[in-house]
PDB file of N, CA and C in Angstrom:
ATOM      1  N   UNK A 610     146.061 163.134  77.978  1.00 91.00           N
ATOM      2  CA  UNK A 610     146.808 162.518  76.901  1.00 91.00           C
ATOM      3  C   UNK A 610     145.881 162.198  75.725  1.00 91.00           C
ATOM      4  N   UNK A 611     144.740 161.256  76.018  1.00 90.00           N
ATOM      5  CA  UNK A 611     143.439 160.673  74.893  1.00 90.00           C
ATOM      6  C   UNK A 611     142.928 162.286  74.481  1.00 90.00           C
ATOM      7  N   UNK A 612     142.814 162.983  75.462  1.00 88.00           N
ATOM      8  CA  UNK A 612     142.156 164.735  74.719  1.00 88.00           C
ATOM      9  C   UNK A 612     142.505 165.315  73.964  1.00 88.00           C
ATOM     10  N   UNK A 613     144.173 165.492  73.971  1.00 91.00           N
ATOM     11  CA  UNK A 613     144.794 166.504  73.452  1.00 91.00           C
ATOM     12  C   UNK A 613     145.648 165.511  72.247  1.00 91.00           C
ATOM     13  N   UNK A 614     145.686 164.067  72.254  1.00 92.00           N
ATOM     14  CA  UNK A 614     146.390 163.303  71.471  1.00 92.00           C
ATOM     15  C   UNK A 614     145.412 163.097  70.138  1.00 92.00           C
ATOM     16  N   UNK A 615     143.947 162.961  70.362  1.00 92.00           N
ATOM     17  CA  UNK A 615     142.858 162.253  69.475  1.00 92.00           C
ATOM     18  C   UNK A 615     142.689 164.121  68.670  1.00 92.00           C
ATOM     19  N   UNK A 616     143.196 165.363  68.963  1.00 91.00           N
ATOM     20  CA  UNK A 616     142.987 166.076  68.486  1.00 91.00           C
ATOM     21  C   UNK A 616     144.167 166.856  67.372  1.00 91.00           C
ATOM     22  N   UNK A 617     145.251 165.723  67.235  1.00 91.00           N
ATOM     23  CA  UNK A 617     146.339 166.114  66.403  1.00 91.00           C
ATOM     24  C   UNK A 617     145.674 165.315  65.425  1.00 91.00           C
ATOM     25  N   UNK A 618     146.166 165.792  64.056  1.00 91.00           N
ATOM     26  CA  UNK A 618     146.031 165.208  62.908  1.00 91.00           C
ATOM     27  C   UNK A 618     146.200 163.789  62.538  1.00 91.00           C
ATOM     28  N   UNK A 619     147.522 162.852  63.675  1.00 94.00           N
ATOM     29  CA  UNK A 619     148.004 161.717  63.605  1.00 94.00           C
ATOM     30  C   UNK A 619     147.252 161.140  64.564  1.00 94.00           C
ATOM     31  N   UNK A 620     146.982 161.798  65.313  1.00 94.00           N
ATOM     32  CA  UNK A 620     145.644 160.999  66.471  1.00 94.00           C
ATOM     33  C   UNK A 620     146.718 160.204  68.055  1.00 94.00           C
ATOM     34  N   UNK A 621     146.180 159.159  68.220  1.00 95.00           N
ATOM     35  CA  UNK A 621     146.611 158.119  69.258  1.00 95.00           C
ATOM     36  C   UNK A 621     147.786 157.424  68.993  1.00 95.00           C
ATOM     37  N   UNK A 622     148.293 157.225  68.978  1.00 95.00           N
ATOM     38  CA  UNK A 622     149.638 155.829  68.790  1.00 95.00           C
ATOM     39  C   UNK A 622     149.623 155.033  69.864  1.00 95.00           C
ATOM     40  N   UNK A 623     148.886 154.088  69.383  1.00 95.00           N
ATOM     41  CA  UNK A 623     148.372 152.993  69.462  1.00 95.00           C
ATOM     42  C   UNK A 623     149.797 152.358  70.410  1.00 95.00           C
ATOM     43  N   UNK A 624     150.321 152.229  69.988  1.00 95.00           N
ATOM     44  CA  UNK A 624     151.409 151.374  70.742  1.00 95.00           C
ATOM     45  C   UNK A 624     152.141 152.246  71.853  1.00 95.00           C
ATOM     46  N   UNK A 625     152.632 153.491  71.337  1.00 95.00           N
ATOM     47  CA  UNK A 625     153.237 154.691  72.460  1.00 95.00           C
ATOM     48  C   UNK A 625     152.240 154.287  73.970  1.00 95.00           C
ATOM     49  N   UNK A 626     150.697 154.462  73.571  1.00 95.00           N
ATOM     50  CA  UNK A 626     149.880 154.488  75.053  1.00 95.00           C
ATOM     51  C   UNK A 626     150.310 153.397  75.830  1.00 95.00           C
ATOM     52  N   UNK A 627     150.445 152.517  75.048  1.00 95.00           N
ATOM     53  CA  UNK A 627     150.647 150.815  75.971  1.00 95.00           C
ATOM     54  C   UNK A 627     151.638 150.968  76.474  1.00 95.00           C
ATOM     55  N   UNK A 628     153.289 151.398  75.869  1.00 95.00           N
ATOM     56  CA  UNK A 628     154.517 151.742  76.416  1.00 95.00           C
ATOM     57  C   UNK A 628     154.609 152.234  77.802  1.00 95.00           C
ATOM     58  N   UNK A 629     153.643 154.149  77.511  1.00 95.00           N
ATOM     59  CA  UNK A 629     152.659 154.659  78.520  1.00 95.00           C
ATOM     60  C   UNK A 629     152.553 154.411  79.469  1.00 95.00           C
ATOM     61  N   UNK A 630     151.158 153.658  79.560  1.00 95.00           N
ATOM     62  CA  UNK A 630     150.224 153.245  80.038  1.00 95.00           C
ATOM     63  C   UNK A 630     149.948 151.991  81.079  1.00 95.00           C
ATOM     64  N   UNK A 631     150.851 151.021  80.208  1.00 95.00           N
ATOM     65  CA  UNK A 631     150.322 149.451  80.025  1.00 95.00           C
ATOM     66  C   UNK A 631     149.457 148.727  80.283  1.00 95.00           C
ATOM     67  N   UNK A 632     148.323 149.768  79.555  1.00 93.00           N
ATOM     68  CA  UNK A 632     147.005 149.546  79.070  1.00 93.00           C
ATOM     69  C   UNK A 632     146.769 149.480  77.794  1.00 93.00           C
ATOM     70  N   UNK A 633     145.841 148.864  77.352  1.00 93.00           N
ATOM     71  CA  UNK A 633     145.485 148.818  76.042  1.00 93.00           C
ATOM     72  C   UNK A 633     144.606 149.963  75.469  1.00 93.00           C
ATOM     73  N   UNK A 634     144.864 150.735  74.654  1.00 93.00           N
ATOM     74  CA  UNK A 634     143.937 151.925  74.690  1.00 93.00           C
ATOM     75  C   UNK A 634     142.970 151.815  73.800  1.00 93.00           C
ATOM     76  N   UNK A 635     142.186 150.744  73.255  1.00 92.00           N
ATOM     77  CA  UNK A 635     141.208 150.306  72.849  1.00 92.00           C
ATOM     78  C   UNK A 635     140.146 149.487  73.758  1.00 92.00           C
ATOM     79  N   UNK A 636     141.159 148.821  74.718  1.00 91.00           N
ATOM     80  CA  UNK A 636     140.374 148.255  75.702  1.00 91.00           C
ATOM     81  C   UNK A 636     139.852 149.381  76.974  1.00 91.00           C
ATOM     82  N   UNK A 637     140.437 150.154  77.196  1.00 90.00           N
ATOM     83  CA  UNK A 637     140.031 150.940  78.145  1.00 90.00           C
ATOM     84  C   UNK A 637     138.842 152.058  77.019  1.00 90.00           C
ATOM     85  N   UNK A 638     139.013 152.416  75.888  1.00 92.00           N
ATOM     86  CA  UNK A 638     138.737 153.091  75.627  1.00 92.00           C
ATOM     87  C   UNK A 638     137.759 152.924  74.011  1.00 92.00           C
ATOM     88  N   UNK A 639     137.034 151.528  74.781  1.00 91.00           N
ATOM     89  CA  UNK A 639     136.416 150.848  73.543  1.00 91.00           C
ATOM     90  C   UNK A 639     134.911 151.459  73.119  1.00 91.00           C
ATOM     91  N   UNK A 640     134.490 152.020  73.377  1.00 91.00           N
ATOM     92  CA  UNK A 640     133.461 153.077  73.170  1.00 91.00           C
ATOM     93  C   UNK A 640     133.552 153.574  72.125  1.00 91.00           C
ATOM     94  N   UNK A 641     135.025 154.132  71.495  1.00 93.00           N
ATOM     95  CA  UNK A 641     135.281 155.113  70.582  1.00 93.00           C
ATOM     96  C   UNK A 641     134.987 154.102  69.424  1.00 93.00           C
ATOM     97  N   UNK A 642     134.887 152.703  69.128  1.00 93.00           N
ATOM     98  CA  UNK A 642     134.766 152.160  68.100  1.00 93.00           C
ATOM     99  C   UNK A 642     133.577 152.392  67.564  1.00 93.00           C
ATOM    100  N   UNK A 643     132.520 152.394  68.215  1.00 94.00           N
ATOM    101  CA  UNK A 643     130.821 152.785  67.655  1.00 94.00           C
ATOM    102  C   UNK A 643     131.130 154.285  66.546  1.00 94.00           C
ATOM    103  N   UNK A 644     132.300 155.054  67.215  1.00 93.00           N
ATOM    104  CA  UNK A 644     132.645 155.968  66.088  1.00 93.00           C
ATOM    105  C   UNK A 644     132.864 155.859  64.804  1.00 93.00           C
ATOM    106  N   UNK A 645     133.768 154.547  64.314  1.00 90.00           N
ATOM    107  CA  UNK A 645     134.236 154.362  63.497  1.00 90.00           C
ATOM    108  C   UNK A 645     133.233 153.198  61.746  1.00 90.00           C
ATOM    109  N   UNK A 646     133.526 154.010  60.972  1.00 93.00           N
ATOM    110  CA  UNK A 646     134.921 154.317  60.130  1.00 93.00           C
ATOM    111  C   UNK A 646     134.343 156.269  59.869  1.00 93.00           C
ATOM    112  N   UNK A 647     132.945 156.130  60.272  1.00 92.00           N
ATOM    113  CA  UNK A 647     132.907 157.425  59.778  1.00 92.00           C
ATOM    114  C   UNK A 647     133.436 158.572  60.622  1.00 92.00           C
ATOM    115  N   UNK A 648     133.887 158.692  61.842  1.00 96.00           N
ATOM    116  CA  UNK A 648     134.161 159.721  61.911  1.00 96.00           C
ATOM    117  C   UNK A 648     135.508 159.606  62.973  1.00 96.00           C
ATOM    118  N   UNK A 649     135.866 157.864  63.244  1.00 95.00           N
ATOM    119  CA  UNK A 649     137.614 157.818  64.031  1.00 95.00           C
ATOM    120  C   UNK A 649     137.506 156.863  62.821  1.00 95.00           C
ATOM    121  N   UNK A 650     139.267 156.854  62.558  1.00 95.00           N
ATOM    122  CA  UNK A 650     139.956 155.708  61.848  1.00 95.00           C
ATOM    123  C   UNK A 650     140.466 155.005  62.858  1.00 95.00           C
ATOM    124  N   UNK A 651     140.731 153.504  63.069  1.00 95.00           N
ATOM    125  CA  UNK A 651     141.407 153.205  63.435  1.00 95.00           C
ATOM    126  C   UNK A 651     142.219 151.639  63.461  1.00 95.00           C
ATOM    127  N   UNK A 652     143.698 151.980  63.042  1.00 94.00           N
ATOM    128  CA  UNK A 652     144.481 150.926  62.219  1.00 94.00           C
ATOM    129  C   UNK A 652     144.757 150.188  63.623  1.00 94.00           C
ATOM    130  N   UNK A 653     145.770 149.307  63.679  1.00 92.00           N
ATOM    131  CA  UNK A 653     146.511 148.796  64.246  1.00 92.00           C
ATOM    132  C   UNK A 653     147.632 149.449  64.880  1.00 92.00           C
ATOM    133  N   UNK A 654     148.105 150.452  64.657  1.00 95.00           N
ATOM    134  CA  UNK A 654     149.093 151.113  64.811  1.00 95.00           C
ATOM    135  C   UNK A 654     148.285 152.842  65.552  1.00 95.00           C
ATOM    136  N   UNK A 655     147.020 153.008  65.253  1.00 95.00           N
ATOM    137  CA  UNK A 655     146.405 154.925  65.366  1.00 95.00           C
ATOM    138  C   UNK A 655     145.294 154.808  65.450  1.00 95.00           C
ATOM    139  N   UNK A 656     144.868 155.336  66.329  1.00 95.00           N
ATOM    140  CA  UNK A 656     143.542 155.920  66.284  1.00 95.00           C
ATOM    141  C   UNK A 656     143.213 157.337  66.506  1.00 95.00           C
ATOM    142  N   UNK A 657     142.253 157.964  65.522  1.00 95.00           N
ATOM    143  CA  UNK A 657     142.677 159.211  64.662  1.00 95.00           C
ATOM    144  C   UNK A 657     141.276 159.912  64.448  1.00 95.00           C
ATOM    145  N   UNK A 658     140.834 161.183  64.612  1.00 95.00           N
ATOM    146  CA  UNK A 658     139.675 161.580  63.910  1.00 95.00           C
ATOM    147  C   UNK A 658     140.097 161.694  62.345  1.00 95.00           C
ATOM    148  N   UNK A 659     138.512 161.140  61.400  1.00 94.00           N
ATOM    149  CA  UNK A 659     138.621 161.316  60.267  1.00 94.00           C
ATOM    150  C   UNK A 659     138.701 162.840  60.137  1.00 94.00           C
ATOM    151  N   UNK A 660     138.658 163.233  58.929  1.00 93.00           N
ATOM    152  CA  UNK A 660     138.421 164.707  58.585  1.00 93.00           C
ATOM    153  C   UNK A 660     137.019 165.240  58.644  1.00 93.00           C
ATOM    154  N   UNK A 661     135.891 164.294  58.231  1.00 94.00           N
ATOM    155  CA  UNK A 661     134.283 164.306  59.173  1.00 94.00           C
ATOM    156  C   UNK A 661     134.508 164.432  60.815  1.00 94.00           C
ATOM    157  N   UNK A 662     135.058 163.565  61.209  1.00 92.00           N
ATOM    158  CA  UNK A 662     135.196 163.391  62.854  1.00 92.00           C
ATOM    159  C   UNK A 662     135.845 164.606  63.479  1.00 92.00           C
ATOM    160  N   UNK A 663     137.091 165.710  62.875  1.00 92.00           N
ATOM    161  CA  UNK A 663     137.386 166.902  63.773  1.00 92.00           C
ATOM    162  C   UNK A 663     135.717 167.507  63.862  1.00 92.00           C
ATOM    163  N   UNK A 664     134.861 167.371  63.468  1.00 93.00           N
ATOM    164  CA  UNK A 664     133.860 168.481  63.001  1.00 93.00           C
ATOM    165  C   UNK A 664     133.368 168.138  64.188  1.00 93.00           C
ATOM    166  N   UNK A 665     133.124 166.826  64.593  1.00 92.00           N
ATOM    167  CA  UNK A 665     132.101 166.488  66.363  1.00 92.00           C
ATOM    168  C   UNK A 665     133.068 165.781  66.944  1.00 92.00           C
ATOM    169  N   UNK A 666     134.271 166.610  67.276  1.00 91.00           N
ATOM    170  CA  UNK A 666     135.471 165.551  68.013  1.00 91.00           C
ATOM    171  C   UNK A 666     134.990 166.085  69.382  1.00 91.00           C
ATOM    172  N   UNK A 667     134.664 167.191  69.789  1.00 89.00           N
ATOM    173  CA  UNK A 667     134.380 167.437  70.784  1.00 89.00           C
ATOM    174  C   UNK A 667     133.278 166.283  71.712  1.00 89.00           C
ATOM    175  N   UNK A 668     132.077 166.293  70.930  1.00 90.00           N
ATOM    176  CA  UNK A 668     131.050 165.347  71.192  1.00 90.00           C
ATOM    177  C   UNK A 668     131.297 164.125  71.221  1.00 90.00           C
ATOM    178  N   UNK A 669     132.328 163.657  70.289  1.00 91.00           N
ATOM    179  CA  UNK A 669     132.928 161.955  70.333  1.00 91.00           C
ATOM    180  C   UNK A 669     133.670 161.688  71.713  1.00 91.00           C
ATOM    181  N   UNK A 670     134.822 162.820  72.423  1.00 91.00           N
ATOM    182  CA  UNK A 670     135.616 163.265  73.170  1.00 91.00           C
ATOM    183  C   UNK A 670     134.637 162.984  74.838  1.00 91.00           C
ATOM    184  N   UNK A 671     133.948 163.815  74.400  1.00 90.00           N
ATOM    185  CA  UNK A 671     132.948 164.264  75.975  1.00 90.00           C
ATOM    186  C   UNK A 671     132.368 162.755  76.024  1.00 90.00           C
ATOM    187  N   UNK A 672     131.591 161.738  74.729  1.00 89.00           N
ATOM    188  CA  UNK A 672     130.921 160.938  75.054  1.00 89.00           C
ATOM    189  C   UNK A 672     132.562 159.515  75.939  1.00 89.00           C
ATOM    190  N   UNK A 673     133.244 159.678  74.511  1.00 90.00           N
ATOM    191  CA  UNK A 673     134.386 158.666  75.068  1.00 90.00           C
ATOM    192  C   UNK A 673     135.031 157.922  76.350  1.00 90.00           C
ATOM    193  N   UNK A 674     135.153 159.966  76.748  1.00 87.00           N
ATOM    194  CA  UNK A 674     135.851 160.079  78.128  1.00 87.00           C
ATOM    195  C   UNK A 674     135.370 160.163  79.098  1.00 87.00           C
ATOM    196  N   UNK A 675     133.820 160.035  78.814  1.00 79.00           N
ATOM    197  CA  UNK A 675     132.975 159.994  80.185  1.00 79.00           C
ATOM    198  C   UNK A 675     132.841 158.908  81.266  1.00 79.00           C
ATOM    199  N   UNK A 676     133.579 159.732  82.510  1.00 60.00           N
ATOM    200  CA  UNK A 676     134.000 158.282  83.476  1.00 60.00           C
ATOM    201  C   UNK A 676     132.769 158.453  84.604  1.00 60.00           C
ATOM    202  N   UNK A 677     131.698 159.018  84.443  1.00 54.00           N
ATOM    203  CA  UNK A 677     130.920 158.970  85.292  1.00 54.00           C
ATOM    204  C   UNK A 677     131.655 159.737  86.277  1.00 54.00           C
ATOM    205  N   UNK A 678     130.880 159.746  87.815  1.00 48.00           N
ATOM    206  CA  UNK A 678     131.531 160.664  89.235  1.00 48.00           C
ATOM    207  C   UNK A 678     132.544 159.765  89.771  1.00 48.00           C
TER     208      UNK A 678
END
């Protein structure tokens, strides 16, 4: 969902994951903030690669989602 969602143009919806989830997807997935502003946006409502950030979304992605073994 975070892989293939953070790689659309609109990114995360922020609230959809919690609906989801009912998790917080900042709290599970608070790492991605060291990204930001330069290369995730992220409002209250999205979290989104900038237009810098598609360029190493991969590398933001691999570091993010890394759950260890």
């Amino acid at each position: 969902y975070v892989m293939l969602g953070m790689r659309l143009s609109k990114g995360i919806d922020i609230l959809d994951f919690k609906a989801r989830f009912g998790e917080d997807f900042l709290c599970i997935f608070e790492k991605v903030k060291q990204y930001s502003p330069d290369f995730v946006e992220i409002t209250e409502k999205r979290c989104r690669f900038t237009d810098k950030g598609m360029f190493v979304s991969n590398s933001v992605l691999s570091d993010v989602l890394d759950f260890g073994e």
